[in-house]
Amino acid sequence: MNGRSERELADLLRIAIAGDERCYAAFLDGVSVLVRAYVRRKISHGGVDPEDVVQETLLAIHLKRHTWRPDEAVLPWVYAIARFKLIDAFRRRGRRIEIDVEDIAETYAQPEVETVSDRDIGRALDTLAPGQRSVVAAISVEGRSIEETARQFGMNETAVRVALHRGLAAIARRFGQD
Amino acid sequence: MKTDELIRAMTADASRRSMPLDTACRLAGALAIVLAAAAFMVTLGPRPDVLASLETVRFVFKFVVTLSLAASAFALLRILARPGAETRGYLPWLAAAPLLLAVAVTFELFAVPSSHWASRLVGVNSLVCLTFIPLIGAAPLVLFLLVLRHGAPTRPMLAGAVAGLLAGGLAAAFYAAHCPDDSPLFVATWYSIAITGLAVIGAFIAPRIVRW
């Protein structure tokens, strides 16, 4: 999928916040394309894995989506989060970088072609408590629904949702530590 | 986990919603006023001549300057808690309170003979001021730091300092109703020290608790 426009993404996120999962998936997908292009342009050589920063940014977007105001543009918000996560990643690796705000503007115009990373970061899952890990893995890696996961582990759906949410929050915290 | 797998997990988590940041800001603001008012009434209370004093310029000015600081800091805090929000239009407003104070100090220096400057500046209540502005502002500061934690500030240290200015401005407005020292010379000295203290504490704590 190509990079989507500001308007498309804002519409998708608005509908997603109202509770539409398919629009939310489309939003995150579209955002990941833009963020990947942005991050790859900024990371010219080793030290930081671009896909790590993409995932950190997506998680932050997910966990902090209540900070977006539906009457405002979504791309400046997305890129501010990506930039923050990128700088954070560099800082953790003990390097200093400068990012011009102007650089972000050109990213709006020309998103790069998406190439899906095959990288597997099972280690993010490995750090979770066993209960959370099996729930997050069932839903993400195995692609099961909340209902199927609940049945598989003999849990009720609320418990599955709680474990999933806490698991994602724990992964986000873990990202910030390594 | 690959990125599309992560997206799948986040999509399944979409139904879980947090309180919108703007709502949290307003809620914290209202609660901070209630808590500051409670702390003020329990510990100090307004001075006996508070109603009559409303007719004096110096007394009223204390509320003008402290509330303008609180208002500008609140507007800026809402911006700083949100990634990508433009601070440029709001940051200059933070200078409003110090400028007002500078003007008032100038007037005071003309209105009062120089032999009285020192006694006006020192006042009678400076220790109470330095104790109770931070004390009344403590609970509001905690609330505003929690708002920052709920939000996603990309400049947590600045945001924490602004949270401290907001808590300090609010606390100082209540404290002003108690304090018998109305001279802008007193306000510019002791209020500033107390409020700056809260701002420094906020700037120190925020980056440590606001991790996202």
CSV table of C-alpha atoms in Angstrom, one decimal:
chain,number,residue,atom,x,y,z
A,1,MET,CA,0.0,0.0,0.0
A,2,ASN,CA,1.2,3.5,-0.7
A,3,GLY,CA,1.4,6.3,1.7
A,4,ARG,CA,-2.0,7.7,2.4
A,5,SER,CA,-2.8,11.4,2.5
A,6,GLU,CA,-3.4,13.5,5.6
A,7,ARG,CA,-7.1,13.6,4.9
A,8,GLU,CA,-7.4,9.9,4.4
A,9,LEU,CA,-5.5,9.1,7.6
A,10,ALA,CA,-7.3,11.7,9.7
A,11,ASP,CA,-10.7,10.2,8.5
A,12,LEU,CA,-9.5,6.7,9.2
A,13,LEU,CA,-8.3,7.6,12.8
A,14,ARG,CA,-11.5,9.4,13.5
A,15,ILE,CA,-13.6,6.4,12.5
A,16,ALA,CA,-11.2,4.1,14.3
A,17,ILE,CA,-11.5,6.1,17.6
A,18,ALA,CA,-15.3,5.7,17.3
A,19,GLY,CA,-14.6,1.9,17.4
A,20,ASP,CA,-14.0,0.6,13.9
A,21,GLU,CA,-11.2,-2.0,13.9
A,22,ARG,CA,-10.8,-2.2,10.2
A,23,CYS,CA,-10.3,1.5,9.8
A,24,TYR,CA,-7.8,1.4,12.7
A,25,ALA,CA,-5.8,-1.4,11.0
A,26,ALA,CA,-5.8,0.7,7.8
A,27,PHE,CA,-4.7,3.7,9.6
A,28,LEU,CA,-1.8,2.0,11.4
A,29,ASP,CA,-0.8,0.3,8.1
A,30,GLY,CA,-0.7,3.7,6.3
A,31,VAL,CA,1.1,5.3,9.1
A,32,SER,CA,3.7,2.6,9.3
A,33,VAL,CA,4.6,3.2,5.6
A,34,LEU,CA,5.2,6.9,6.2
A,35,VAL,CA,7.1,6.4,9.4
A,36,ARG,CA,9.3,3.7,7.9
A,37,ALA,CA,10.2,6.1,5.0
A,38,TYR,CA,10.9,8.9,7.5
A,39,VAL,CA,13.0,6.7,9.8
A,40,ARG,CA,15.0,5.1,7.0
A,41,ARG,CA,15.9,8.5,5.7
A,42,LYS,CA,17.1,9.6,9.1
A,43,ILE,CA,19.2,6.5,9.9
A,44,SER,CA,21.9,6.5,7.4
A,45,HIS,CA,24.2,3.9,8.9
A,46,GLY,CA,24.0,1.2,11.6
A,47,GLY,CA,23.5,1.4,15.3
A,48,VAL,CA,19.8,1.8,15.3
A,49,ASP,CA,17.4,-0.7,13.6
A,50,PRO,CA,14.9,1.4,11.6
A,51,GLU,CA,12.1,-1.2,12.1
A,52,ASP,CA,12.6,-1.0,15.9
A,53,VAL,CA,11.9,2.7,15.7
A,54,VAL,CA,8.8,2.1,13.5
A,55,GLN,CA,7.4,-0.3,16.0
A,56,GLU,CA,8.1,2.0,18.9
A,57,THR,CA,6.4,4.8,17.1
A,58,LEU,CA,3.4,2.7,16.3
A,59,LEU,CA,3.1,1.5,19.9
A,60,ALA,CA,3.3,5.1,21.1
A,61,ILE,CA,0.7,6.2,18.6
A,62,HIS,CA,-1.5,3.4,19.8
A,63,LEU,CA,-1.1,4.0,23.5
A,64,LYS,CA,-1.3,7.8,23.2
A,65,ARG,CA,-3.9,8.1,20.6
A,66,HIS,CA,-6.1,10.1,23.1
A,67,THR,CA,-3.6,12.9,22.7
A,68,TRP,CA,-4.7,13.5,19.1
A,69,ARG,CA,-7.5,16.1,18.7
A,70,PRO,CA,-10.0,15.0,16.0
A,71,ASP,CA,-10.2,18.6,14.7
A,72,GLU,CA,-6.4,18.8,14.1
A,73,ALA,CA,-4.1,17.5,11.4
A,74,VAL,CA,-2.9,14.0,12.0
A,75,LEU,CA,0.5,13.9,10.2
A,76,PRO,CA,2.2,16.6,12.3
A,77,TRP,CA,1.2,14.5,15.4
A,78,VAL,CA,2.4,11.3,13.8
A,79,TYR,CA,5.8,12.8,12.8
A,80,ALA,CA,6.3,14.5,16.2
A,81,ILE,CA,5.9,11.1,17.8
A,82,ALA,CA,8.2,9.4,15.2
A,83,ARG,CA,10.8,12.1,15.7
A,84,PHE,CA,10.7,11.8,19.5
A,85,LYS,CA,11.1,8.0,19.3
A,86,LEU,CA,13.9,8.3,16.8
A,87,ILE,CA,15.8,10.8,19.0
A,88,ASP,CA,15.1,8.5,22.0
A,89,ALA,CA,16.6,5.5,20.1
A,90,PHE,CA,19.7,7.5,19.2
A,91,ARG,CA,20.1,8.8,22.7
A,92,ARG,CA,19.9,5.3,24.1
A,93,ARG,CA,22.8,4.3,21.8
A,94,GLY,CA,24.8,7.3,23.0
A,95,ARG,CA,24.7,9.3,19.9
A,96,ARG,CA,23.6,12.8,19.2
A,97,ILE,CA,21.7,13.8,16.1
A,98,GLU,CA,20.2,16.9,14.7
A,99,ILE,CA,16.9,16.7,12.9
A,100,ASP,CA,15.6,19.8,11.1
A,101,VAL,CA,12.0,20.4,11.3
A,102,GLU,CA,12.1,21.3,7.6
A,103,ASP,CA,13.1,17.7,6.9
A,104,ILE,CA,9.8,16.5,8.0
A,105,ALA,CA,8.0,18.6,5.4
A,106,GLU,CA,9.5,16.8,2.5
A,107,THR,CA,8.4,13.5,4.0
A,108,TYR,CA,4.8,14.5,3.6
A,109,ALA,CA,5.3,14.7,-0.1
A,110,GLN,CA,7.1,11.6,-1.1
A,111,PRO,CA,6.7,8.5,0.9
A,112,GLU,CA,9.0,5.7,-0.1
A,113,VAL,CA,7.9,2.3,-1.4
A,114,GLU,CA,7.2,-0.1,1.4
A,115,THR,CA,9.4,-3.1,1.9
A,116,VAL,CA,8.2,-5.3,4.7
A,117,SER,CA,10.8,-6.2,7.2
A,118,ASP,CA,11.3,-9.9,7.9
A,119,ARG,CA,12.9,-9.1,11.2
A,120,ASP,CA,11.5,-11.0,14.1
A,121,ILE,CA,11.7,-9.4,17.5
A,122,GLY,CA,10.5,-12.3,19.6
A,123,ARG,CA,12.6,-10.8,22.3
A,124,ALA,CA,9.9,-8.1,22.8
A,125,LEU,CA,7.5,-10.9,23.6
A,126,ASP,CA,10.0,-12.8,25.7
A,127,THR,CA,10.1,-10.1,28.3
A,128,LEU,CA,6.4,-10.4,29.0
A,129,ALA,CA,4.8,-12.3,31.9
A,130,PRO,CA,3.8,-15.7,30.6
A,131,GLY,CA,0.0,-15.0,30.7
A,132,GLN,CA,0.4,-11.8,28.7
A,133,ARG,CA,2.9,-13.4,26.3
A,134,SER,CA,0.6,-16.2,25.3
A,135,VAL,CA,-2.3,-13.8,24.8
A,136,VAL,CA,-0.3,-11.3,22.8
A,137,ALA,CA,1.3,-14.0,20.7
A,138,ALA,CA,-2.0,-15.7,20.0
A,139,ILE,CA,-3.5,-12.5,18.7
A,140,SER,CA,-0.5,-11.0,16.9
A,141,VAL,CA,1.6,-13.9,15.6
A,142,GLU,CA,-1.2,-16.5,15.2
A,143,GLY,CA,-3.8,-14.0,14.2
A,144,ARG,CA,-6.5,-15.2,16.4
A,145,SER,CA,-9.5,-13.1,17.5
A,146,ILE,CA,-10.2,-12.0,21.1
A,147,GLU,CA,-13.0,-14.7,21.2
A,148,GLU,CA,-10.8,-17.5,19.9
A,149,THR,CA,-8.0,-16.6,22.3
A,150,ALA,CA,-10.5,-16.5,25.2
A,151,ARG,CA,-11.7,-20.0,24.2
A,152,GLN,CA,-8.2,-21.3,23.7
A,153,PHE,CA,-7.0,-20.3,27.1
A,154,GLY,CA,-10.3,-20.8,29.0
A,155,MET,CA,-10.4,-17.1,29.9
A,156,ASN,CA,-13.2,-14.6,29.6
A,157,GLU,CA,-12.9,-12.0,26.9
A,158,THR,CA,-12.4,-9.1,29.3
A,159,ALA,CA,-9.4,-10.9,30.8
A,160,VAL,CA,-8.0,-11.4,27.3
A,161,ARG,CA,-8.5,-7.7,26.5
A,162,VAL,CA,-6.8,-6.6,29.7
A,163,ALA,CA,-3.9,-9.0,29.2
A,164,LEU,CA,-3.5,-7.8,25.6
A,165,HIS,CA,-3.5,-4.1,26.6
A,166,ARG,CA,-1.1,-4.6,29.5
A,167,GLY,CA,1.1,-6.7,27.3
A,168,LEU,CA,1.3,-3.9,24.7
A,169,ALA,CA,2.0,-1.3,27.3
A,170,ALA,CA,4.8,-3.5,28.8
A,171,ILE,CA,6.4,-4.0,25.4
A,172,ALA,CA,6.3,-0.2,24.9
A,173,ARG,CA,8.0,0.3,28.3
A,174,ARG,CA,10.6,-2.4,27.5
A,175,PHE,CA,11.5,-0.7,24.2
A,176,GLY,CA,12.5,2.4,26.2
A,177,GLN,CA,14.9,0.5,28.3
A,178,ASP,CA,17.2,-1.4,26.1
B,1,MET,CA,7.1,-10.0,16.3
B,2,LYS,CA,6.9,-8.4,12.9
B,3,THR,CA,5.4,-5.0,12.4
B,4,ASP,CA,2.2,-6.3,10.8
B,5,GLU,CA,1.7,-8.7,13.7
B,6,LEU,CA,2.1,-5.8,16.1
B,7,ILE,CA,-0.5,-3.9,14.1
B,8,ARG,CA,-2.8,-6.9,14.4
B,9,ALA,CA,-2.4,-6.8,18.2
B,10,MET,CA,-3.0,-3.1,18.4
B,11,THR,CA,-6.1,-3.4,16.2
B,12,ALA,CA,-7.5,-6.0,18.6
B,13,ASP,CA,-6.8,-3.6,21.4
B,14,ALA,CA,-8.7,-0.7,19.6
B,15,SER,CA,-11.8,-0.9,21.8
B,16,ARG,CA,-9.8,0.1,24.8
B,17,ARG,CA,-10.0,3.9,25.1
B,18,SER,CA,-8.4,6.4,27.4
B,19,MET,CA,-9.8,9.7,28.5
B,20,PRO,CA,-9.1,12.4,25.8
B,21,LEU,CA,-6.2,14.6,26.9
B,22,ASP,CA,-8.3,17.8,26.7
B,23,THR,CA,-10.8,16.3,29.1
B,24,ALA,CA,-8.1,15.2,31.5
B,25,CYS,CA,-6.6,18.7,31.4
B,26,ARG,CA,-9.8,20.4,32.2
B,27,LEU,CA,-10.6,17.9,35.0
B,28,ALA,CA,-7.1,18.4,36.5
B,29,GLY,CA,-7.5,22.2,36.3
B,30,ALA,CA,-10.9,22.1,38.2
B,31,LEU,CA,-9.6,19.6,40.7
B,32,ALA,CA,-6.4,21.6,41.3
B,33,ILE,CA,-8.5,24.7,42.1
B,34,VAL,CA,-10.6,22.7,44.6
B,35,LEU,CA,-7.5,21.2,46.3
B,36,ALA,CA,-5.7,24.5,46.4
B,37,ALA,CA,-8.8,26.2,47.9
B,38,ALA,CA,-9.1,23.4,50.5
B,39,ALA,CA,-5.4,23.6,51.5
B,40,PHE,CA,-5.7,27.4,51.7
B,41,MET,CA,-8.9,27.4,53.8
B,42,VAL,CA,-7.5,24.8,56.2
B,43,THR,CA,-4.1,26.3,56.7
B,44,LEU,CA,-4.4,30.1,56.3
B,45,GLY,CA,-7.8,31.5,55.2
B,46,PRO,CA,-8.3,35.0,53.8
B,47,ARG,CA,-7.2,38.0,55.8
B,48,PRO,CA,-9.9,39.7,57.8
B,49,ASP,CA,-10.1,42.8,55.7
B,50,VAL,CA,-10.3,40.9,52.4
B,51,LEU,CA,-13.5,42.5,51.1
B,52,ALA,CA,-12.4,46.1,51.9
B,53,SER,CA,-9.0,45.4,50.4
B,54,LEU,CA,-10.6,44.7,47.0
B,55,GLU,CA,-10.8,48.5,46.6
B,56,THR,CA,-7.1,48.9,46.7
B,57,VAL,CA,-5.1,48.6,43.5
B,58,ARG,CA,-2.2,46.8,45.1
B,59,PHE,CA,-4.3,44.0,46.5
B,60,VAL,CA,-6.3,43.4,43.3
B,61,PHE,CA,-3.1,43.5,41.3
B,62,LYS,CA,-1.8,40.4,43.2
B,63,PHE,CA,-4.6,38.4,41.6
B,64,VAL,CA,-4.2,39.9,38.2
B,65,VAL,CA,-0.5,38.9,38.0
B,66,THR,CA,-0.9,35.4,39.6
B,67,LEU,CA,-3.9,34.5,37.6
B,68,SER,CA,-2.4,35.7,34.4
B,69,LEU,CA,0.5,33.5,35.1
B,70,ALA,CA,-1.8,30.5,35.8
B,71,ALA,CA,-3.9,31.1,32.7
B,72,SER,CA,-0.9,31.4,30.4
B,73,ALA,CA,0.8,28.4,31.9
B,74,PHE,CA,-2.4,26.3,31.6
B,75,ALA,CA,-2.8,27.1,27.9
B,76,LEU,CA,0.8,26.2,27.3
B,77,LEU,CA,0.6,23.0,29.3
B,78,ARG,CA,-2.2,21.7,27.1
B,79,ILE,CA,0.0,22.4,24.1
B,80,LEU,CA,3.1,20.8,25.6
B,81,ALA,CA,1.3,17.6,26.6
B,82,ARG,CA,0.5,16.9,22.9
B,83,PRO,CA,3.0,15.8,20.3
B,84,GLY,CA,3.3,18.1,17.3
B,85,ALA,CA,1.2,20.9,18.7
B,86,GLU,CA,2.6,24.4,17.9
B,87,THR,CA,4.0,26.2,21.0
B,88,ARG,CA,5.1,29.3,19.2
B,89,GLY,CA,1.8,31.2,19.7
B,90,TYR,CA,1.5,30.3,23.4
B,91,LEU,CA,5.1,30.6,24.7
B,92,PRO,CA,5.2,34.5,24.6
B,93,TRP,CA,2.1,34.7,26.8
B,94,LEU,CA,4.1,33.3,29.6
B,95,ALA,CA,5.9,36.6,29.7
B,96,ALA,CA,2.7,38.5,30.4
B,97,ALA,CA,2.8,38.0,34.2
B,98,PRO,CA,6.5,39.0,34.6
B,99,LEU,CA,5.9,42.1,32.4
B,100,LEU,CA,2.9,43.1,34.4
B,101,LEU,CA,4.9,42.7,37.5
B,102,ALA,CA,7.8,44.8,36.1
B,103,VAL,CA,5.4,47.6,35.2
B,104,ALA,CA,3.9,47.5,38.7
B,105,VAL,CA,7.3,47.5,40.3
B,106,THR,CA,8.2,50.6,38.3
B,107,PHE,CA,5.1,52.4,39.4
B,108,GLU,CA,5.7,51.4,43.0
B,109,LEU,CA,9.2,52.8,42.9
B,110,PHE,CA,7.8,56.1,41.7
B,111,ALA,CA,4.9,56.1,44.2
B,112,VAL,CA,6.9,55.2,47.3
B,113,PRO,CA,9.9,57.1,48.6
B,114,SER,CA,13.2,55.3,48.4
B,115,SER,CA,13.5,55.1,52.2
B,116,HIS,CA,10.5,52.8,52.2
B,117,TRP,CA,11.6,50.5,49.4
B,118,ALA,CA,13.5,48.0,51.6
B,119,SER,CA,10.7,47.7,54.2
B,120,ARG,CA,8.1,47.1,51.4
B,121,LEU,CA,10.3,44.5,49.8
B,122,VAL,CA,11.0,42.6,53.0
B,123,GLY,CA,7.5,42.9,54.2
B,124,VAL,CA,6.3,41.0,57.3
B,125,ASN,CA,5.3,37.7,55.8
B,126,SER,CA,8.1,36.5,53.6
B,127,LEU,CA,8.6,33.2,55.4
B,128,VAL,CA,4.9,32.4,55.4
B,129,CYS,CA,4.9,33.2,51.7
B,130,LEU,CA,7.9,30.9,51.0
B,131,THR,CA,6.3,28.1,53.0
B,132,PHE,CA,2.6,28.2,51.9
B,133,ILE,CA,2.8,28.9,48.2
B,134,PRO,CA,4.7,25.6,47.7
B,135,LEU,CA,2.5,23.9,50.2
B,136,ILE,CA,-0.8,25.0,48.6
B,137,GLY,CA,0.7,24.3,45.1
B,138,ALA,CA,1.9,20.8,45.9
B,139,ALA,CA,-1.3,18.9,45.2
B,140,PRO,CA,-2.0,20.9,42.0
B,141,LEU,CA,1.6,20.2,40.8
B,142,VAL,CA,1.0,16.5,41.3
B,143,LEU,CA,-2.2,16.7,39.3
B,144,PHE,CA,-0.6,18.5,36.4
B,145,LEU,CA,2.4,16.1,36.4
B,146,LEU,CA,-0.2,13.3,36.1
B,147,VAL,CA,-1.8,15.1,33.2
B,148,LEU,CA,1.6,15.1,31.5
B,149,ARG,CA,2.0,11.4,32.2
B,150,HIS,CA,-1.4,10.8,30.6
B,151,GLY,CA,-0.3,12.9,27.6
B,152,ALA,CA,2.8,12.6,25.5
B,153,PRO,CA,5.1,15.6,26.0
B,154,THR,CA,8.1,15.6,23.6
B,155,ARG,CA,9.8,18.2,25.9
B,156,PRO,CA,9.1,16.8,29.3
B,157,MET,CA,11.5,19.1,31.2
B,158,LEU,CA,9.9,22.3,29.8
B,159,ALA,CA,6.4,20.8,30.3
B,160,GLY,CA,7.3,20.0,33.9
B,161,ALA,CA,8.5,23.6,34.5
B,162,VAL,CA,5.3,24.9,33.1
B,163,ALA,CA,3.3,22.6,35.3
B,164,GLY,CA,5.2,24.1,38.2
B,165,LEU,CA,4.5,27.7,37.1
B,166,LEU,CA,0.8,26.8,36.8
B,167,ALA,CA,0.6,25.2,40.2
B,168,GLY,CA,2.6,28.1,41.6
B,169,GLY,CA,0.4,30.8,40.0
B,170,LEU,CA,-2.7,29.1,41.3
B,171,ALA,CA,-1.3,28.7,44.8
B,172,ALA,CA,-0.1,32.3,44.8
B,173,ALA,CA,-3.5,33.6,43.9
B,174,PHE,CA,-5.0,31.9,46.9
B,175,TYR,CA,-2.1,32.9,49.1
B,176,ALA,CA,-2.5,36.5,48.0
B,177,ALA,CA,-5.9,36.6,49.7
B,178,HIS,CA,-4.2,35.9,53.0
B,179,CYS,CA,-0.9,37.9,52.8
B,180,PRO,CA,-0.9,41.4,54.2
B,181,ASP,CA,2.0,42.4,52.0
B,182,ASP,CA,0.5,44.0,48.9
B,183,SER,CA,3.5,45.9,47.5
B,184,PRO,CA,4.6,44.8,44.0
B,185,LEU,CA,8.2,44.8,45.5
B,186,PHE,CA,7.2,42.0,47.9
B,187,VAL,CA,5.3,40.1,45.2
B,188,ALA,CA,8.2,40.4,42.7
B,189,THR,CA,10.6,39.0,45.3
B,190,TRP,CA,9.0,36.4,47.4
B,191,TYR,CA,6.2,35.1,45.2
B,192,SER,CA,8.7,34.8,42.4
B,193,ILE,CA,11.1,32.7,44.5
B,194,ALA,CA,8.3,30.4,45.7
B,195,ILE,CA,6.8,29.9,42.2
B,196,THR,CA,10.2,29.4,40.7
B,197,GLY,CA,10.8,26.7,43.3
B,198,LEU,CA,7.8,24.8,42.1
B,199,ALA,CA,8.8,25.2,38.5
B,200,VAL,CA,12.2,23.8,39.3
B,201,ILE,CA,10.7,20.8,41.1
B,202,GLY,CA,8.3,20.2,38.2
B,203,ALA,CA,11.2,20.4,35.7
B,204,PHE,CA,13.2,17.9,37.7
B,205,ILE,CA,10.4,15.4,38.3
B,206,ALA,CA,8.6,15.4,34.9
B,207,PRO,CA,11.3,13.7,32.9
B,208,ARG,CA,11.5,11.0,35.5
B,209,ILE,CA,7.8,10.1,35.7
B,210,VAL,CA,6.8,11.0,32.2
B,211,ARG,CA,8.2,8.2,30.2
B,212,TRP,CA,6.4,7.1,27.1
